[in-house]
Short mmCIF file of N, CA and C in Angstrom, two decimals:
data_model
loop_
_atom_site.label_atom_id
_atom_site.label_comp_id
_atom_site.label_asym_id
_atom_site.label_seq_id
_atom_site.Cartn_x
_atom_site.Cartn_y
_atom_site.Cartn_z
N MET A 2 0.82 -1.19 0.00
CA MET A 2 0.00 0.00 0.00
C MET A 2 0.87 1.26 0.00
N ARG A 3 1.94 1.22 0.81
CA ARG A 3 2.85 2.36 0.87
C ARG A 3 3.48 2.61 -0.49
N VAL A 4 3.84 1.55 -1.19
CA VAL A 4 4.45 1.69 -2.51
C VAL A 4 3.45 2.35 -3.47
N ALA A 5 2.19 1.98 -3.37
CA ALA A 5 1.17 2.56 -4.25
C ALA A 5 1.03 4.06 -3.99
N ARG A 6 1.02 4.46 -2.71
CA ARG A 6 0.92 5.89 -2.39
C ARG A 6 2.13 6.66 -2.89
N VAL A 7 3.30 6.09 -2.72
CA VAL A 7 4.52 6.75 -3.21
C VAL A 7 4.47 6.88 -4.72
N ALA A 8 4.00 5.84 -5.41
CA ALA A 8 3.92 5.87 -6.86
C ALA A 8 2.92 6.93 -7.33
N VAL A 9 1.76 6.99 -6.67
CA VAL A 9 0.75 8.00 -7.03
C VAL A 9 1.29 9.40 -6.77
N THR A 10 1.95 9.61 -5.64
CA THR A 10 2.53 10.90 -5.32
C THR A 10 3.57 11.29 -6.37
N PHE A 11 4.42 10.34 -6.76
CA PHE A 11 5.44 10.59 -7.76
C PHE A 11 4.80 10.98 -9.10
N LEU A 12 3.75 10.28 -9.50
CA LEU A 12 3.08 10.58 -10.75
C LEU A 12 2.42 11.96 -10.72
N LEU A 13 1.78 12.30 -9.59
CA LEU A 13 1.14 13.60 -9.48
C LEU A 13 2.15 14.74 -9.51
N VAL A 14 3.24 14.59 -8.75
CA VAL A 14 4.27 15.62 -8.74
C VAL A 14 4.93 15.72 -10.11
N GLY A 15 5.23 14.58 -10.71
CA GLY A 15 5.84 14.57 -12.05
C GLY A 15 4.93 15.20 -13.08
N GLY A 16 3.64 14.93 -13.00
CA GLY A 16 2.69 15.53 -13.93
C GLY A 16 2.59 17.02 -13.75
N PHE A 17 2.64 17.47 -12.49
CA PHE A 17 2.57 18.91 -12.22
C PHE A 17 3.80 19.62 -12.76
N VAL A 18 4.98 19.05 -12.49
CA VAL A 18 6.22 19.67 -12.95
C VAL A 18 6.28 19.69 -14.46
N SER A 19 5.87 18.61 -15.11
CA SER A 19 5.94 18.58 -16.57
C SER A 19 4.91 19.51 -17.20
N SER A 20 3.79 19.75 -16.54
CA SER A 20 2.78 20.65 -17.11
C SER A 20 3.17 22.10 -17.00
N CYS A 21 4.13 22.42 -16.12
CA CYS A 21 4.56 23.80 -15.98
C CYS A 21 5.18 24.33 -17.27
N GLY A 22 5.84 23.48 -18.02
CA GLY A 22 6.49 23.91 -19.24
C GLY A 22 5.56 23.91 -20.44
N ASN A 23 4.33 23.48 -20.29
CA ASN A 23 3.41 23.37 -21.42
C ASN A 23 2.56 24.61 -21.64
N GLY A 24 2.69 25.60 -20.78
CA GLY A 24 1.89 26.81 -20.92
C GLY A 24 2.41 27.68 -22.05
N PRO A 25 1.75 28.79 -22.28
CA PRO A 25 2.18 29.67 -23.36
C PRO A 25 3.55 30.28 -23.06
N THR A 26 4.29 30.55 -24.10
CA THR A 26 5.56 31.25 -23.96
C THR A 26 5.36 32.70 -24.38
N LEU A 27 6.30 33.53 -24.01
CA LEU A 27 6.21 34.93 -24.39
C LEU A 27 6.25 35.07 -25.91
N GLN A 28 7.04 34.23 -26.56
CA GLN A 28 7.15 34.30 -28.02
C GLN A 28 5.80 33.98 -28.69
N ALA A 29 5.12 32.93 -28.24
CA ALA A 29 3.82 32.56 -28.83
C ALA A 29 2.76 33.61 -28.50
N ALA A 30 2.75 34.10 -27.27
CA ALA A 30 1.77 35.12 -26.87
C ALA A 30 1.99 36.41 -27.65
N THR A 31 3.26 36.78 -27.84
CA THR A 31 3.57 37.99 -28.59
C THR A 31 3.14 37.87 -30.04
N ALA A 32 3.38 36.70 -30.64
CA ALA A 32 2.96 36.49 -32.03
C ALA A 32 1.45 36.65 -32.17
N GLU A 33 0.69 36.10 -31.21
CA GLU A 33 -0.77 36.23 -31.26
C GLU A 33 -1.21 37.68 -31.02
N LEU A 34 -0.53 38.37 -30.12
CA LEU A 34 -0.85 39.77 -29.85
C LEU A 34 -0.56 40.63 -31.09
N GLN A 35 0.51 40.31 -31.81
CA GLN A 35 0.81 41.02 -33.06
C GLN A 35 -0.29 40.76 -34.10
N LYS A 36 -0.78 39.52 -34.16
CA LYS A 36 -1.89 39.20 -35.06
C LYS A 36 -3.13 40.02 -34.68
N ASP A 37 -3.38 40.13 -33.38
CA ASP A 37 -4.53 40.93 -32.92
C ASP A 37 -4.40 42.38 -33.35
N LEU A 38 -3.19 42.91 -33.28
CA LEU A 38 -2.95 44.28 -33.71
C LEU A 38 -3.29 44.43 -35.19
N HIS A 39 -2.82 43.49 -36.01
CA HIS A 39 -3.12 43.54 -37.45
C HIS A 39 -4.61 43.37 -37.73
N ARG A 40 -5.28 42.52 -36.95
CA ARG A 40 -6.73 42.34 -37.11
C ARG A 40 -7.48 43.63 -36.76
N LEU A 41 -7.02 44.31 -35.71
CA LEU A 41 -7.64 45.59 -35.34
C LEU A 41 -7.48 46.59 -36.47
N GLU A 42 -6.27 46.68 -37.01
CA GLU A 42 -6.00 47.65 -38.07
C GLU A 42 -6.77 47.32 -39.35
N ALA A 43 -7.09 46.05 -39.56
CA ALA A 43 -7.81 45.63 -40.77
C ALA A 43 -9.32 45.57 -40.58
N ASP A 44 -9.80 45.72 -39.35
CA ASP A 44 -11.23 45.62 -39.08
C ASP A 44 -11.98 46.70 -39.87
N GLY A 45 -13.08 46.29 -40.50
CA GLY A 45 -13.85 47.20 -41.35
C GLY A 45 -14.24 48.50 -40.68
N LEU A 46 -14.70 48.44 -39.45
CA LEU A 46 -15.11 49.66 -38.74
C LEU A 46 -13.90 50.48 -38.32
N LEU A 47 -12.90 49.82 -37.77
CA LEU A 47 -11.77 50.55 -37.20
C LEU A 47 -10.82 51.13 -38.24
N LYS A 48 -10.79 50.53 -39.44
CA LYS A 48 -9.91 51.12 -40.45
C LYS A 48 -10.53 52.34 -41.12
N ASN A 49 -11.81 52.59 -40.86
CA ASN A 49 -12.48 53.79 -41.34
C ASN A 49 -11.82 55.01 -40.67
N PRO A 50 -11.41 56.01 -41.43
CA PRO A 50 -10.76 57.19 -40.84
C PRO A 50 -11.58 57.88 -39.75
N LEU A 51 -12.91 57.76 -39.81
CA LEU A 51 -13.74 58.39 -38.79
C LEU A 51 -13.56 57.75 -37.41
N SER A 52 -13.11 56.51 -37.37
CA SER A 52 -12.90 55.85 -36.07
C SER A 52 -11.64 56.34 -35.38
N LYS A 53 -10.75 56.96 -36.13
CA LYS A 53 -9.52 57.53 -35.55
C LYS A 53 -8.75 56.50 -34.72
N LEU A 54 -8.62 55.28 -35.25
CA LEU A 54 -7.84 54.26 -34.56
C LEU A 54 -6.42 54.77 -34.36
N ARG A 55 -5.97 54.71 -33.13
CA ARG A 55 -4.61 55.16 -32.80
C ARG A 55 -3.94 54.08 -31.97
N ILE A 56 -2.82 53.60 -32.46
CA ILE A 56 -2.04 52.63 -31.70
C ILE A 56 -1.08 53.44 -30.83
N VAL A 57 -1.34 53.45 -29.54
CA VAL A 57 -0.57 54.24 -28.60
C VAL A 57 0.75 53.54 -28.27
N ASP A 58 0.69 52.25 -27.98
CA ASP A 58 1.88 51.44 -27.71
C ASP A 58 1.76 50.13 -28.47
N ARG A 59 2.77 49.84 -29.27
CA ARG A 59 2.82 48.56 -29.98
C ARG A 59 3.48 47.53 -29.08
N PRO A 60 3.09 46.27 -29.22
CA PRO A 60 3.66 45.22 -28.35
C PRO A 60 5.03 44.75 -28.86
N ASP A 61 6.00 45.67 -28.91
CA ASP A 61 7.30 45.32 -29.46
C ASP A 61 8.44 45.40 -28.45
N ARG A 62 8.11 45.55 -27.16
CA ARG A 62 9.13 45.59 -26.11
C ARG A 62 8.78 44.59 -25.01
N ASP A 63 9.80 43.89 -24.53
CA ASP A 63 9.62 43.02 -23.36
C ASP A 63 9.63 43.90 -22.12
N LEU A 64 8.58 43.82 -21.34
CA LEU A 64 8.49 44.59 -20.10
C LEU A 64 8.67 43.63 -18.92
N PRO A 65 9.67 43.85 -18.07
CA PRO A 65 9.87 42.94 -16.94
C PRO A 65 8.68 43.03 -15.99
N CYS A 66 8.24 41.86 -15.50
CA CYS A 66 7.09 41.86 -14.60
C CYS A 66 7.25 40.88 -13.44
N ASP A 67 8.25 40.06 -13.47
CA ASP A 67 8.50 39.09 -12.40
C ASP A 67 9.92 38.59 -12.62
N LYS A 68 10.42 37.82 -11.69
CA LYS A 68 11.78 37.29 -11.82
C LYS A 68 11.87 36.44 -13.09
N ASP A 69 12.71 36.90 -14.02
CA ASP A 69 12.95 36.20 -15.29
C ASP A 69 11.69 36.03 -16.13
N LYS A 70 10.71 36.89 -15.94
CA LYS A 70 9.49 36.85 -16.75
C LYS A 70 9.20 38.23 -17.30
N PHE A 71 8.48 38.23 -18.43
CA PHE A 71 8.22 39.48 -19.13
C PHE A 71 6.81 39.44 -19.70
N LYS A 72 6.34 40.61 -20.14
CA LYS A 72 5.06 40.68 -20.83
C LYS A 72 5.17 41.70 -21.95
N ARG A 73 4.21 41.64 -22.86
CA ARG A 73 4.08 42.61 -23.94
C ARG A 73 2.70 43.26 -23.79
N VAL A 74 2.63 44.55 -24.15
CA VAL A 74 1.39 45.30 -23.96
C VAL A 74 1.07 46.08 -25.23
N LEU A 75 -0.21 46.08 -25.59
CA LEU A 75 -0.74 46.87 -26.69
C LEU A 75 -1.75 47.85 -26.13
N HIS A 76 -1.56 49.14 -26.42
CA HIS A 76 -2.53 50.18 -26.05
C HIS A 76 -3.06 50.79 -27.34
N ALA A 77 -4.36 50.93 -27.43
CA ALA A 77 -4.97 51.56 -28.61
C ALA A 77 -6.21 52.32 -28.19
N THR A 78 -6.55 53.32 -28.99
CA THR A 78 -7.80 54.05 -28.80
C THR A 78 -8.51 54.15 -30.14
N ALA A 79 -9.81 54.30 -30.08
CA ALA A 79 -10.61 54.51 -31.29
C ALA A 79 -11.90 55.20 -30.88
N ASP A 80 -12.52 55.83 -31.86
CA ASP A 80 -13.74 56.57 -31.58
C ASP A 80 -14.92 55.92 -32.29
N TYR A 81 -16.07 56.00 -31.65
CA TYR A 81 -17.31 55.51 -32.23
C TYR A 81 -18.25 56.70 -32.33
N GLU A 82 -18.73 56.96 -33.53
CA GLU A 82 -19.55 58.15 -33.77
C GLU A 82 -20.74 58.20 -32.83
N HIS A 83 -20.87 59.35 -32.18
CA HIS A 83 -21.99 59.58 -31.27
C HIS A 83 -22.95 60.57 -31.92
N ILE A 84 -24.17 60.14 -32.08
CA ILE A 84 -25.21 61.02 -32.62
C ILE A 84 -25.66 61.91 -31.46
N PRO A 85 -25.55 63.23 -31.61
CA PRO A 85 -25.81 64.15 -30.49
C PRO A 85 -27.17 63.95 -29.81
N GLU A 86 -28.22 63.66 -30.57
CA GLU A 86 -29.54 63.50 -29.95
C GLU A 86 -29.75 62.12 -29.32
N ASP A 87 -28.80 61.22 -29.51
CA ASP A 87 -28.87 59.87 -28.94
C ASP A 87 -28.49 59.93 -27.45
N PRO A 88 -29.31 59.39 -26.55
CA PRO A 88 -28.95 59.39 -25.13
C PRO A 88 -27.62 58.69 -24.89
N VAL A 89 -26.89 59.15 -23.88
CA VAL A 89 -25.57 58.60 -23.55
C VAL A 89 -25.66 57.10 -23.30
N ASP A 90 -26.68 56.65 -22.62
CA ASP A 90 -26.84 55.23 -22.31
C ASP A 90 -26.94 54.40 -23.60
N ASN A 91 -27.68 54.88 -24.58
CA ASN A 91 -27.80 54.17 -25.86
C ASN A 91 -26.45 54.13 -26.58
N HIS A 92 -25.74 55.25 -26.55
CA HIS A 92 -24.42 55.31 -27.19
C HIS A 92 -23.47 54.30 -26.55
N LEU A 93 -23.44 54.27 -25.23
CA LEU A 93 -22.56 53.32 -24.53
C LEU A 93 -22.96 51.88 -24.82
N ASP A 94 -24.27 51.60 -24.80
CA ASP A 94 -24.74 50.24 -25.09
C ASP A 94 -24.30 49.78 -26.47
N HIS A 95 -24.50 50.65 -27.45
CA HIS A 95 -24.18 50.28 -28.82
C HIS A 95 -22.66 50.14 -29.01
N ALA A 96 -21.89 51.08 -28.48
CA ALA A 96 -20.42 51.02 -28.59
C ALA A 96 -19.88 49.79 -27.88
N GLU A 97 -20.48 49.43 -26.75
CA GLU A 97 -20.06 48.23 -26.02
C GLU A 97 -20.32 46.98 -26.86
N ARG A 98 -21.50 46.86 -27.44
CA ARG A 98 -21.84 45.68 -28.25
C ARG A 98 -20.94 45.56 -29.48
N VAL A 99 -20.68 46.69 -30.12
CA VAL A 99 -19.82 46.67 -31.31
C VAL A 99 -18.43 46.16 -30.94
N MET A 100 -17.86 46.65 -29.84
CA MET A 100 -16.52 46.23 -29.45
C MET A 100 -16.51 44.78 -28.96
N GLU A 101 -17.55 44.37 -28.24
CA GLU A 101 -17.63 42.96 -27.82
C GLU A 101 -17.65 42.05 -29.04
N ASN A 102 -18.41 42.41 -30.07
CA ASN A 102 -18.46 41.62 -31.30
C ASN A 102 -17.11 41.59 -32.00
N THR A 103 -16.44 42.72 -32.05
CA THR A 103 -15.12 42.78 -32.68
C THR A 103 -14.14 41.88 -31.93
N LEU A 104 -14.12 41.99 -30.62
CA LEU A 104 -13.19 41.19 -29.83
C LEU A 104 -13.48 39.70 -29.92
N SER A 105 -14.75 39.33 -29.90
CA SER A 105 -15.08 37.90 -29.91
C SER A 105 -15.04 37.30 -31.31
N GLN A 106 -15.57 38.00 -32.30
CA GLN A 106 -15.68 37.42 -33.64
C GLN A 106 -14.44 37.64 -34.49
N GLU A 107 -13.82 38.79 -34.41
CA GLU A 107 -12.67 39.09 -35.25
C GLU A 107 -11.34 38.71 -34.58
N LEU A 108 -11.24 38.94 -33.26
CA LEU A 108 -9.99 38.68 -32.55
C LEU A 108 -10.03 37.39 -31.73
N HIS A 109 -11.19 36.78 -31.61
CA HIS A 109 -11.37 35.46 -30.98
C HIS A 109 -11.08 35.42 -29.48
N TYR A 110 -11.43 36.49 -28.79
CA TYR A 110 -11.35 36.50 -27.33
C TYR A 110 -12.64 35.96 -26.74
N LYS A 111 -12.54 35.31 -25.61
CA LYS A 111 -13.73 34.87 -24.87
C LYS A 111 -14.09 36.03 -23.94
N ILE A 112 -15.27 36.60 -24.17
CA ILE A 112 -15.69 37.79 -23.43
C ILE A 112 -16.37 37.39 -22.13
N THR A 113 -16.06 38.12 -21.07
CA THR A 113 -16.72 37.97 -19.78
C THR A 113 -17.77 39.07 -19.69
N TYR A 114 -19.02 38.69 -19.52
CA TYR A 114 -20.11 39.66 -19.49
C TYR A 114 -20.44 40.04 -18.06
N ASP A 115 -20.58 41.34 -17.81
CA ASP A 115 -20.93 41.86 -16.50
C ASP A 115 -22.24 42.62 -16.63
N LEU A 116 -23.34 41.96 -16.30
CA LEU A 116 -24.66 42.58 -16.46
C LEU A 116 -24.91 43.70 -15.46
N ALA A 117 -24.10 43.77 -14.39
CA ALA A 117 -24.28 44.82 -13.39
C ALA A 117 -24.00 46.20 -13.95
N GLN A 118 -23.23 46.28 -15.02
CA GLN A 118 -22.87 47.60 -15.54
C GLN A 118 -23.79 48.09 -16.66
N LEU A 119 -24.87 47.37 -16.94
CA LEU A 119 -25.76 47.75 -18.03
C LEU A 119 -26.31 49.17 -17.93
N ASP A 120 -26.53 49.63 -16.74
CA ASP A 120 -27.13 50.96 -16.58
C ASP A 120 -26.12 52.03 -16.15
N TRP A 121 -24.84 51.72 -16.20
CA TRP A 121 -23.85 52.74 -15.87
C TRP A 121 -23.91 53.84 -16.93
N GLN A 122 -23.91 55.06 -16.51
CA GLN A 122 -24.02 56.19 -17.43
C GLN A 122 -22.67 56.78 -17.82
N ASP A 123 -21.61 56.46 -17.06
CA ASP A 123 -20.33 57.12 -17.33
C ASP A 123 -19.32 56.25 -18.08
N ALA A 124 -19.43 54.93 -18.01
CA ALA A 124 -18.46 54.07 -18.69
C ALA A 124 -18.91 52.62 -18.62
N ARG A 125 -18.28 51.80 -19.45
CA ARG A 125 -18.48 50.35 -19.43
C ARG A 125 -17.09 49.71 -19.53
N LEU A 126 -16.96 48.52 -19.00
CA LEU A 126 -15.70 47.79 -19.09
C LEU A 126 -15.95 46.45 -19.77
N ILE A 127 -15.17 46.18 -20.79
CA ILE A 127 -15.23 44.90 -21.50
C ILE A 127 -13.95 44.16 -21.19
N GLU A 128 -14.09 42.88 -20.85
CA GLU A 128 -12.91 42.05 -20.57
C GLU A 128 -12.99 40.78 -21.40
N GLY A 129 -11.85 40.39 -21.94
CA GLY A 129 -11.77 39.18 -22.74
C GLY A 129 -10.47 38.44 -22.46
N ARG A 130 -10.46 37.17 -22.86
CA ARG A 130 -9.30 36.33 -22.54
C ARG A 130 -9.08 35.30 -23.64
N LYS A 131 -7.82 35.02 -23.92
CA LYS A 131 -7.39 33.91 -24.77
C LYS A 131 -6.45 33.07 -23.91
N ASP A 132 -7.01 32.08 -23.22
CA ASP A 132 -6.22 31.26 -22.31
C ASP A 132 -5.08 30.54 -22.99
N ALA A 133 -5.30 30.02 -24.18
CA ALA A 133 -4.27 29.25 -24.87
C ALA A 133 -3.01 30.06 -25.12
N PHE A 134 -3.16 31.38 -25.25
CA PHE A 134 -2.01 32.24 -25.52
C PHE A 134 -1.60 33.08 -24.32
N GLY A 135 -2.38 33.03 -23.25
CA GLY A 135 -2.07 33.86 -22.08
C GLY A 135 -2.27 35.33 -22.35
N LEU A 136 -3.37 35.68 -23.04
CA LEU A 136 -3.67 37.07 -23.39
C LEU A 136 -4.94 37.55 -22.70
N THR A 137 -4.90 38.79 -22.26
CA THR A 137 -6.07 39.44 -21.66
C THR A 137 -6.28 40.77 -22.37
N VAL A 138 -7.52 41.10 -22.63
CA VAL A 138 -7.84 42.41 -23.21
C VAL A 138 -8.89 43.08 -22.32
N LYS A 139 -8.72 44.39 -22.14
CA LYS A 139 -9.70 45.19 -21.42
C LYS A 139 -9.94 46.44 -22.24
N VAL A 140 -11.22 46.78 -22.37
CA VAL A 140 -11.59 47.98 -23.12
C VAL A 140 -12.52 48.80 -22.24
N ILE A 141 -12.16 50.04 -22.03
CA ILE A 141 -13.04 50.97 -21.34
C ILE A 141 -13.82 51.72 -22.42
N VAL A 142 -15.14 51.72 -22.29
CA VAL A 142 -16.02 52.40 -23.24
C VAL A 142 -16.57 53.63 -22.52
N VAL A 143 -16.31 54.80 -23.09
CA VAL A 143 -16.74 56.05 -22.46
C VAL A 143 -17.53 56.88 -23.47
N PRO A 144 -18.36 57.81 -23.00
CA PRO A 144 -19.19 58.58 -23.92
C PRO A 144 -18.40 59.61 -24.75
N GLU A 145 -17.29 60.11 -24.23
CA GLU A 145 -16.52 61.12 -24.96
C GLU A 145 -15.42 60.45 -25.79
N ALA A 146 -14.87 61.19 -26.75
CA ALA A 146 -13.82 60.67 -27.62
C ALA A 146 -12.49 60.60 -26.87
N PRO A 147 -11.71 59.58 -27.10
CA PRO A 147 -12.00 58.38 -27.87
C PRO A 147 -12.90 57.44 -27.08
N THR A 148 -13.88 56.89 -27.75
CA THR A 148 -14.89 56.05 -27.13
C THR A 148 -14.28 54.78 -26.53
N TRP A 149 -13.36 54.16 -27.29
CA TRP A 149 -12.77 52.90 -26.83
C TRP A 149 -11.32 53.12 -26.44
N ARG A 150 -10.95 52.61 -25.26
CA ARG A 150 -9.56 52.66 -24.78
C ARG A 150 -9.17 51.23 -24.44
N LEU A 151 -8.35 50.66 -25.29
CA LEU A 151 -8.05 49.23 -25.25
C LEU A 151 -6.65 48.97 -24.71
N VAL A 152 -6.55 47.97 -23.84
CA VAL A 152 -5.26 47.47 -23.36
C VAL A 152 -5.31 45.95 -23.50
N ALA A 153 -4.40 45.41 -24.31
CA ALA A 153 -4.26 43.96 -24.44
C ALA A 153 -2.85 43.62 -24.02
N GLU A 154 -2.72 42.57 -23.21
CA GLU A 154 -1.39 42.21 -22.74
C GLU A 154 -1.25 40.72 -22.54
N THR A 155 -0.01 40.30 -22.63
CA THR A 155 0.29 38.90 -22.36
C THR A 155 0.36 38.71 -20.84
N ASP A 156 0.26 37.47 -20.42
CA ASP A 156 0.53 37.17 -19.03
C ASP A 156 2.02 37.41 -18.78
N CYS A 157 2.43 37.38 -17.56
CA CYS A 157 3.83 37.46 -17.19
C CYS A 157 4.44 36.09 -17.50
N LEU A 158 5.29 36.02 -18.54
CA LEU A 158 5.73 34.73 -19.08
C LEU A 158 7.24 34.66 -19.25
N PRO A 159 7.79 33.44 -19.22
CA PRO A 159 9.22 33.29 -19.53
C PRO A 159 9.45 33.53 -21.02
N ARG A 160 10.64 33.96 -21.35
CA ARG A 160 10.96 34.24 -22.77
C ARG A 160 11.00 32.98 -23.60
N SER A 161 11.38 31.87 -23.05
CA SER A 161 11.50 30.65 -23.87
C SER A 161 10.38 29.68 -23.62
#
């Protein structure tokens, strides 16, 4: 019986240690984040000059975030046309849905929905995740320009 417990313990510890190296690497996460940047720039709505898509920070630098780990960050802003006679709540609702669709359908993020913010009048927060690549995206939707303020970043990952 003791041998069986030792064997099970060895297998569990061995499986845990071997699974540590199977997660995303900074190189793979960065490649996917670069693809997301290109998808944003090619998106039908966002490539329209009226959206004023602005890439504030490109994900081209390793930023230290932990011992021997790094991350890459993408910052972007864009505007969504606001019809002056349209109530702010309607503008936020529509801008939120448009960005959720872009993130989920074009960039393939899994969106987390927060129904508690449906009636917020000053802002909305959209959050999405790509677990396979260790990527998180957050978009703040506000009534004034720029409507969308996006931050996408990799997890804190080893370089190799």
